[in-house]
Short mmCIF file of C-alpha atoms and ligand atoms in Angstrom, two decimals:
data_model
loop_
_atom_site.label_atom_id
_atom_site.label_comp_id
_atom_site.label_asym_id
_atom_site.label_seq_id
_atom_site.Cartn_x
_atom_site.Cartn_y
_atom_site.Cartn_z
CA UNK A 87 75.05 60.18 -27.38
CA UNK A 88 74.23 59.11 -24.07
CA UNK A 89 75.72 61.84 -21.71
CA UNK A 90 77.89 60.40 -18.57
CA UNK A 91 76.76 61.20 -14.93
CA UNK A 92 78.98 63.78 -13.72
CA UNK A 93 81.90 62.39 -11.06
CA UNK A 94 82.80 65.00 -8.55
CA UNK A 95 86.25 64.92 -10.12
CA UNK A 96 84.59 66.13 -13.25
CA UNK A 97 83.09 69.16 -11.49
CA UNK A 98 86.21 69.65 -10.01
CA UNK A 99 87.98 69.80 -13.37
CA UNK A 100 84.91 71.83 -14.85
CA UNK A 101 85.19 74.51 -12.29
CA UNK A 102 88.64 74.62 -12.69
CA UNK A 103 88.34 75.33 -16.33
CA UNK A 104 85.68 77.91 -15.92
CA UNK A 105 87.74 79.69 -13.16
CA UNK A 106 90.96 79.69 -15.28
CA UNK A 107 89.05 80.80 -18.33
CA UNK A 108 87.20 83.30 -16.38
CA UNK A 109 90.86 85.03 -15.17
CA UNK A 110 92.26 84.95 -18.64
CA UNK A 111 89.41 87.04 -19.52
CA UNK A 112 89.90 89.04 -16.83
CA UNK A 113 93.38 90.01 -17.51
CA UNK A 114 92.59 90.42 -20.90
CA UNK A 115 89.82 93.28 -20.32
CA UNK A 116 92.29 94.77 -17.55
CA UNK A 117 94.77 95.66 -20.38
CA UNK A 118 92.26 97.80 -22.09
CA UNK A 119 90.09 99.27 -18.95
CA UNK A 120 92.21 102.01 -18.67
CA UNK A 121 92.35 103.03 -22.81
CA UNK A 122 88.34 102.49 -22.51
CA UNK A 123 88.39 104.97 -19.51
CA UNK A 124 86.42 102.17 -17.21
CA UNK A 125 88.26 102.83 -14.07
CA UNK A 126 86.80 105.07 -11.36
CA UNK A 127 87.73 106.67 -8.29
CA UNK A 128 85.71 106.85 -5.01
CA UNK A 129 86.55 108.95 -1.93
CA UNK A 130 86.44 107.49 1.77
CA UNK A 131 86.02 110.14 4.36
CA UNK A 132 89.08 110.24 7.19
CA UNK A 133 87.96 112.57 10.70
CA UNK A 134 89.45 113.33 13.71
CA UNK A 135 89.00 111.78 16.58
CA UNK A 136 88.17 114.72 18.96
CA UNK A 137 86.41 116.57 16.65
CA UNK A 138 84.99 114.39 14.51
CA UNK A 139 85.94 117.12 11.49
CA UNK A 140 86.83 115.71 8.05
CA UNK A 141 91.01 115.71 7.99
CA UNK A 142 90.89 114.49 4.52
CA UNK A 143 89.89 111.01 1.70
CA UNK A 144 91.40 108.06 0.73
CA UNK A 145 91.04 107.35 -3.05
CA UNK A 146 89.29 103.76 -3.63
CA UNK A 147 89.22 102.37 -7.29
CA UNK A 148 86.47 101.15 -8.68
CA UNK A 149 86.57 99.52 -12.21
CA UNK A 150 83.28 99.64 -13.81
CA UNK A 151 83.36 96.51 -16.10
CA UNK A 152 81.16 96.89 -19.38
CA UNK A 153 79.41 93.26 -19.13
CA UNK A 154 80.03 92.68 -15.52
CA UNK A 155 79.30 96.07 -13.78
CA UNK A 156 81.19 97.01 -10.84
CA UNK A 157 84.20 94.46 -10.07
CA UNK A 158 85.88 94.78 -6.47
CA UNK A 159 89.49 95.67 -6.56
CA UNK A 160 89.86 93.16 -3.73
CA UNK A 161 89.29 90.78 -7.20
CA UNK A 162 90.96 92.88 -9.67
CA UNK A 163 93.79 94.46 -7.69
CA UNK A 164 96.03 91.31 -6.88
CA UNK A 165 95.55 90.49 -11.03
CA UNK A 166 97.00 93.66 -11.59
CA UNK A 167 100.05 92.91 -9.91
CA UNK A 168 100.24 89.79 -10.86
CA UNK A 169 100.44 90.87 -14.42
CA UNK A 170 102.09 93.89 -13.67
CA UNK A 171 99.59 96.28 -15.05
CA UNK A 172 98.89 97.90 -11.67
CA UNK A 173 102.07 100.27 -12.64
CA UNK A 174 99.92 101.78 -15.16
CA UNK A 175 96.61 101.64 -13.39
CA UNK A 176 98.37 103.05 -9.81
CA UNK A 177 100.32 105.77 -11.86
CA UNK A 178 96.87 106.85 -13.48
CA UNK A 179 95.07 106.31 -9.88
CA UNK A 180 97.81 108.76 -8.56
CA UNK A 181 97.60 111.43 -11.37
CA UNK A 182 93.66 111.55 -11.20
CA UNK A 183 93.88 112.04 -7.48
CA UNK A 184 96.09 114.62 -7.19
CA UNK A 185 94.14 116.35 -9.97
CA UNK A 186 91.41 116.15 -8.33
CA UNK A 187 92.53 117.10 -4.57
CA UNK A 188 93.99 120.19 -6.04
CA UNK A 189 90.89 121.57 -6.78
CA UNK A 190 89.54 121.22 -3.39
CA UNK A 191 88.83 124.73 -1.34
CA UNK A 192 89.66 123.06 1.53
CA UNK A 193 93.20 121.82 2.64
CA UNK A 194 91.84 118.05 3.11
CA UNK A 195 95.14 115.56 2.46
CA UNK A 196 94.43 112.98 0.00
CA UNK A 197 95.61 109.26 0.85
CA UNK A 198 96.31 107.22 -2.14
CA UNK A 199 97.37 103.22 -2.46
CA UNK A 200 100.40 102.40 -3.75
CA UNK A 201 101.27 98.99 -4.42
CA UNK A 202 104.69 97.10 -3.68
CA UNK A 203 105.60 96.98 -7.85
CA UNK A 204 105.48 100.66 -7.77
CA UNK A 205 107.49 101.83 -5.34
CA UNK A 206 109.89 99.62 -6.47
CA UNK A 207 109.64 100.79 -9.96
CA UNK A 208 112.64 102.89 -11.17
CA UNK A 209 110.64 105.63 -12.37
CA UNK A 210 108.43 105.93 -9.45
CA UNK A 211 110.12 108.98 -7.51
CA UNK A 212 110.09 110.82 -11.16
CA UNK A 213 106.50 109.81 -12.07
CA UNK A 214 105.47 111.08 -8.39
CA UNK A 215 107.26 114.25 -9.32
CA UNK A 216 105.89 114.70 -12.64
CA UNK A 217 102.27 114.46 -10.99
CA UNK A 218 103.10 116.92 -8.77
CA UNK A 219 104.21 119.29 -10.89
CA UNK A 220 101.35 118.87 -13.18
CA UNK A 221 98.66 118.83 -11.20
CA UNK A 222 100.15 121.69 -8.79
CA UNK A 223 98.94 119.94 -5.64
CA UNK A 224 100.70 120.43 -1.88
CA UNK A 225 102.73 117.78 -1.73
CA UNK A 226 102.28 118.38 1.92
CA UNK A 227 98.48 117.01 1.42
CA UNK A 228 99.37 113.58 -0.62
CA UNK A 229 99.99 110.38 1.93
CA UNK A 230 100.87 107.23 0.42
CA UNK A 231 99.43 104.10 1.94
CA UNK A 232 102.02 101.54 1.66
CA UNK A 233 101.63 97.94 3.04
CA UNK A 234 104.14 95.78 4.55
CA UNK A 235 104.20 93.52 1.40
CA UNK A 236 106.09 96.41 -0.43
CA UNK A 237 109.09 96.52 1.78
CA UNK A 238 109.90 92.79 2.81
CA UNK A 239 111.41 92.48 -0.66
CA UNK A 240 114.15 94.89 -0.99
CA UNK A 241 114.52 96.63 2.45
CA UNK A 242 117.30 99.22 1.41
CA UNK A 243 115.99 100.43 -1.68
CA UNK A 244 112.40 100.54 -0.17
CA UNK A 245 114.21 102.79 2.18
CA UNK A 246 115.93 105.17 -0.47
CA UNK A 247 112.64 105.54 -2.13
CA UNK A 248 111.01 106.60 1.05
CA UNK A 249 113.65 109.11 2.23
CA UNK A 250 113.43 110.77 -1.34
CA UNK A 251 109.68 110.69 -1.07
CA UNK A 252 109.65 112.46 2.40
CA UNK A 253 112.12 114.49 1.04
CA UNK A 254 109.57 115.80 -1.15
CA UNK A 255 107.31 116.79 1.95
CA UNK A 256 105.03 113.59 0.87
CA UNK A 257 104.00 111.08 4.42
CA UNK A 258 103.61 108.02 4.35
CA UNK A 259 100.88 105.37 5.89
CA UNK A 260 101.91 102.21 7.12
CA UNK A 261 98.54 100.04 5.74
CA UNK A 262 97.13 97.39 7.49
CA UNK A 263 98.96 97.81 9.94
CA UNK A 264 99.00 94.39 12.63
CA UNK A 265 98.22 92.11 10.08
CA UNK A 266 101.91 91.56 8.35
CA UNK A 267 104.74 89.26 9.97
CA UNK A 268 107.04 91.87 11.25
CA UNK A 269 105.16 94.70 11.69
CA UNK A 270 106.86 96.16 14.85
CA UNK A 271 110.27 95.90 12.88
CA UNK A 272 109.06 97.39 9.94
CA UNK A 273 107.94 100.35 11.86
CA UNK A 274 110.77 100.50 13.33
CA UNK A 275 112.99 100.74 10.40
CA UNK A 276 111.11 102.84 8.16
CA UNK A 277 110.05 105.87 8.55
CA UNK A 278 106.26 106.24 8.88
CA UNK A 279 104.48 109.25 9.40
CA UNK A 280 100.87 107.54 10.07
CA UNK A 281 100.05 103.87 11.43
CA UNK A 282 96.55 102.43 9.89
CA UNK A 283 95.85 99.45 12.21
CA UNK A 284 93.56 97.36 10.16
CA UNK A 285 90.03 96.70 9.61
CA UNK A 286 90.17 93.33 11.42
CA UNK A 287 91.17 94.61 14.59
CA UNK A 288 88.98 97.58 14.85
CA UNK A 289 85.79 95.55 14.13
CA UNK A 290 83.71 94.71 17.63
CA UNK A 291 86.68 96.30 19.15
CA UNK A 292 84.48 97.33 22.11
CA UNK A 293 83.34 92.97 22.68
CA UNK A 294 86.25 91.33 22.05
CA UNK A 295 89.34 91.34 24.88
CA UNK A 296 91.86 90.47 22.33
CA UNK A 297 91.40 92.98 19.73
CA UNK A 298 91.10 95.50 22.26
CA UNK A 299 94.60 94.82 23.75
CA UNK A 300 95.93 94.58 20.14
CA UNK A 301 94.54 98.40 19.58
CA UNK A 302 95.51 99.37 22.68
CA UNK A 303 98.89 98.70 22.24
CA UNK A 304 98.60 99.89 19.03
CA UNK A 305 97.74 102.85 19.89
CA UNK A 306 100.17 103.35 22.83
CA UNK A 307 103.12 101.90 20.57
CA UNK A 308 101.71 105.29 18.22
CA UNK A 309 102.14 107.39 21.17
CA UNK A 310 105.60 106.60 21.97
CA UNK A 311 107.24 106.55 18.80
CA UNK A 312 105.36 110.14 18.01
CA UNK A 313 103.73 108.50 15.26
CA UNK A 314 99.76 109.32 14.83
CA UNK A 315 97.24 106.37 14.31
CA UNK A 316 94.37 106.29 12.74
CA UNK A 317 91.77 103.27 13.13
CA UNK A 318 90.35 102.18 9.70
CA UNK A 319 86.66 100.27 9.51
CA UNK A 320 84.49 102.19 12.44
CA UNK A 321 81.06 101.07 11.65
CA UNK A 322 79.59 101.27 15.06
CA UNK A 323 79.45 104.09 17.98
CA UNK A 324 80.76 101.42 19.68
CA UNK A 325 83.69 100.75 18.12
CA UNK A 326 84.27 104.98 17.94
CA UNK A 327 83.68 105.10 21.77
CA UNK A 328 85.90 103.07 23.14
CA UNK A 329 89.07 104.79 20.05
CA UNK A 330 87.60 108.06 22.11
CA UNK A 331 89.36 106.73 25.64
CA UNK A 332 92.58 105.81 23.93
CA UNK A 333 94.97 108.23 22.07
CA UNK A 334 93.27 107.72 18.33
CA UNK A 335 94.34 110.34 16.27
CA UNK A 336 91.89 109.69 12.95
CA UNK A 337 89.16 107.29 11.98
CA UNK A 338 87.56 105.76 8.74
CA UNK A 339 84.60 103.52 8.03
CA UNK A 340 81.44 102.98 7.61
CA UNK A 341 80.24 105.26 10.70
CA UNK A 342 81.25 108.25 9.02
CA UNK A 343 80.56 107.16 5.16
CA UNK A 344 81.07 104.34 2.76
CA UNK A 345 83.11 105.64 -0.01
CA UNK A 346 81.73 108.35 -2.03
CA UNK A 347 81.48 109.56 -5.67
CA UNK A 348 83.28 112.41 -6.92
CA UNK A 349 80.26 114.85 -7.07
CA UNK A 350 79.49 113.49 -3.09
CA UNK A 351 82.80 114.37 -1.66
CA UNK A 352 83.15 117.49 -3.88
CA UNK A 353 80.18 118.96 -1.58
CA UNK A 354 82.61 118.35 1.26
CA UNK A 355 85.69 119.03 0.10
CA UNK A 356 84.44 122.35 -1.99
CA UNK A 357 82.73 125.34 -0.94
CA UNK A 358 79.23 125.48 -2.77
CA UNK A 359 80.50 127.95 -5.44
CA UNK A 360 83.73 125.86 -6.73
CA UNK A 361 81.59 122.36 -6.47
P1 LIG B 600 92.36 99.06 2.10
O1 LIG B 600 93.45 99.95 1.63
O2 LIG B 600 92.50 98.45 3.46
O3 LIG B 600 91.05 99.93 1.98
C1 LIG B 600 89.97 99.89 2.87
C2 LIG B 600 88.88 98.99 2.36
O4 LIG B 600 87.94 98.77 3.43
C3 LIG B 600 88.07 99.57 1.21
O5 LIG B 600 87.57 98.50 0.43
C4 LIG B 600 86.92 100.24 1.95
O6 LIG B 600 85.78 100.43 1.16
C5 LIG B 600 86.66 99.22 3.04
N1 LIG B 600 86.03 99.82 4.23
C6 LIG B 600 86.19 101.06 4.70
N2 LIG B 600 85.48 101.26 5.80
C7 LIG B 600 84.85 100.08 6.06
C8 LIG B 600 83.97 99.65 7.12
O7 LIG B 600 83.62 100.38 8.04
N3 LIG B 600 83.55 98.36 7.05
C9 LIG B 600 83.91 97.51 6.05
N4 LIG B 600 83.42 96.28 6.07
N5 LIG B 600 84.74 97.90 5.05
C10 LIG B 600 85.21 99.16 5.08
P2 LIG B 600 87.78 98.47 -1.15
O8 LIG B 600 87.52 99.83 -1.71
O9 LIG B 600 86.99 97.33 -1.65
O10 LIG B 600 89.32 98.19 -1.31
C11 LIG B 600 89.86 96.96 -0.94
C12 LIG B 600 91.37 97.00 -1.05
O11 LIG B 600 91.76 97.14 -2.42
C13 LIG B 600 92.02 98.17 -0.32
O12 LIG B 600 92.11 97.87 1.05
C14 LIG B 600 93.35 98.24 -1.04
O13 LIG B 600 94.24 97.28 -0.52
C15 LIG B 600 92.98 97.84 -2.47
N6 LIG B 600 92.86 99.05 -3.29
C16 LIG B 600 91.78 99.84 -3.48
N7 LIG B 600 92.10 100.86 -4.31
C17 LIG B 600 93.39 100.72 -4.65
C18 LIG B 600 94.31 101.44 -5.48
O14 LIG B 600 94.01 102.49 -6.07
N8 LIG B 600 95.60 100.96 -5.57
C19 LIG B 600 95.99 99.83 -4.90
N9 LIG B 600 97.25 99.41 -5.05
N10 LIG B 600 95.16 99.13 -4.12
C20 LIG B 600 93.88 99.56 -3.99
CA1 LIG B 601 86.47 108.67 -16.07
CA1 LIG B 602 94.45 101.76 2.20
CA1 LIG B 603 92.75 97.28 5.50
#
């Protein structure tokens, strides 16, 4: 058979075949990652400021994909919630954290994800509870990172759930914080214990006018509500200098570390004879 040239809107049809085949496999091997134990943890270090001492990790998920290797959860995360597996995967990602920080020597906190579909789960506050208890952890040392996505749906219950987790003695992040719609009335409504002003900003901080002011004023916004801020993707000594002449409480990125394996931050988080 004689084979037709292909037409763009062939391609176009082609890729979108491949691409839509490609995610039902995706979501497919997503329901079974965590029964075939693929999923992983990595640890990002968080430092002070004016010491530049370790104050703790946030736990990063890897999923180690048997054909594909390592997939980004910036690919596999927004599936999960999409198909409502990440209440499973964040409820294991929570457990295995928690495990883990408890064994630490040193008091480090431990800053974990949660997405929007599990805070508003009904079982969330007793799943939390049942991790604490059986892992034994401070719950003084857990921080939640929550995004501005989980709270624009139902504001009053969002707000319950916080109380009862504060209540608990666990703080909570505000995420990406600058890059939602309303994220000066979120903070003001809810009760944050950290601001994380985002990535975006914080990159060339020191060479571009705008996203200084926007850290700036991030950072003095931080200062009068009482609320610490920490500035997440320093890569440069740049950037890190000019956090240094503002009132910066924490930092993250690659300056300091890209995220670490288990056995990596277990030398810092361990003395030698408990590693
Ligand atoms: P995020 O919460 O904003 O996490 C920070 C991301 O920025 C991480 O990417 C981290 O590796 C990266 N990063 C840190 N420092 C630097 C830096 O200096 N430069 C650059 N270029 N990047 C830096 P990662 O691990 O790929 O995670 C991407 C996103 O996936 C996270 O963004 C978070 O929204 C989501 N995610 C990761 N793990 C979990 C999880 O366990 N649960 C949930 N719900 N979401 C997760
Ligand atoms: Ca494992
Ligand atoms: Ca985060
Ligand atoms: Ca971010």
């Amino acid at each position: 058979a004689k084979s037709e040239p292909d037409t763009p809107i062939c391609q176009f049809n082609a890729e979108m075949d491949r691409r839509s085949r490609e995610k039902t496999q995706m979501v497919h091997d997503l329901r079974q990652a965590l029964q075939h134990d693929e999923f992983e943890l990595v640890y990002q270090l968080q430092n002070a400021l004016d010491t530049l001492a370790p104050v703790g990790f946030e736990v990063l998920l890897r999923w180690n994909h048997p054909n594909r290797g390592r997939v980004s959860p910036a690919e596999f995360i927004p599936i999960a919630e999409e198909t409502g597996l990440i209440r499973d995967i964040g409820r294991w990602v929570l457990r295995e954290a928690c495990r883990e920080a408890a064994q630490w020597s040193r008091p480090y906190s431990v800053a974990v994800n949660v997405a929007p579909q599990q805070l508003v789960q009904p079982s969330f506050i007793e799943d939390v509870m049942d991790i604490l208890m059986e892992t034994g952890i401070d719950p003084a040392r857990l921080e939640l990172e929550i995004t501005e996505a989980s709270i624009i749906d139902d504001q009053a219950h969002t707000l319950k759930v916080m109380h009862k987790l504060k209540a608990i003695g666990i703080r909570i992040a505000m995420d990406d914080f600058g890059t939602g719609y309303s994220s000066l009335a979120t903070l003001q409504a809810f009760p944050f214990d950290k601001i994380k002003i985002d990535r975006s900003f914080v990159q060339d901080v020191h060479k571009d006018a705008q996203r200084a002011a926007i850290v700036r004023s991030t950072l003095l916004l931080g200062a009068a509500l009482d609320i610490p801020v920490l500035a997440e993707g320093v890569e440069v000594e740049d950037e890190l200098s000019f956090l240094r002449g503002e009132s910066c409480a924490s930092v993250q990125g690659y300056y300091f570390g890209q995220p670490m394996s288990r056995e990596d931050m277990r030398r810092i988080a361990c003395d030698d004879d408990d590693a």
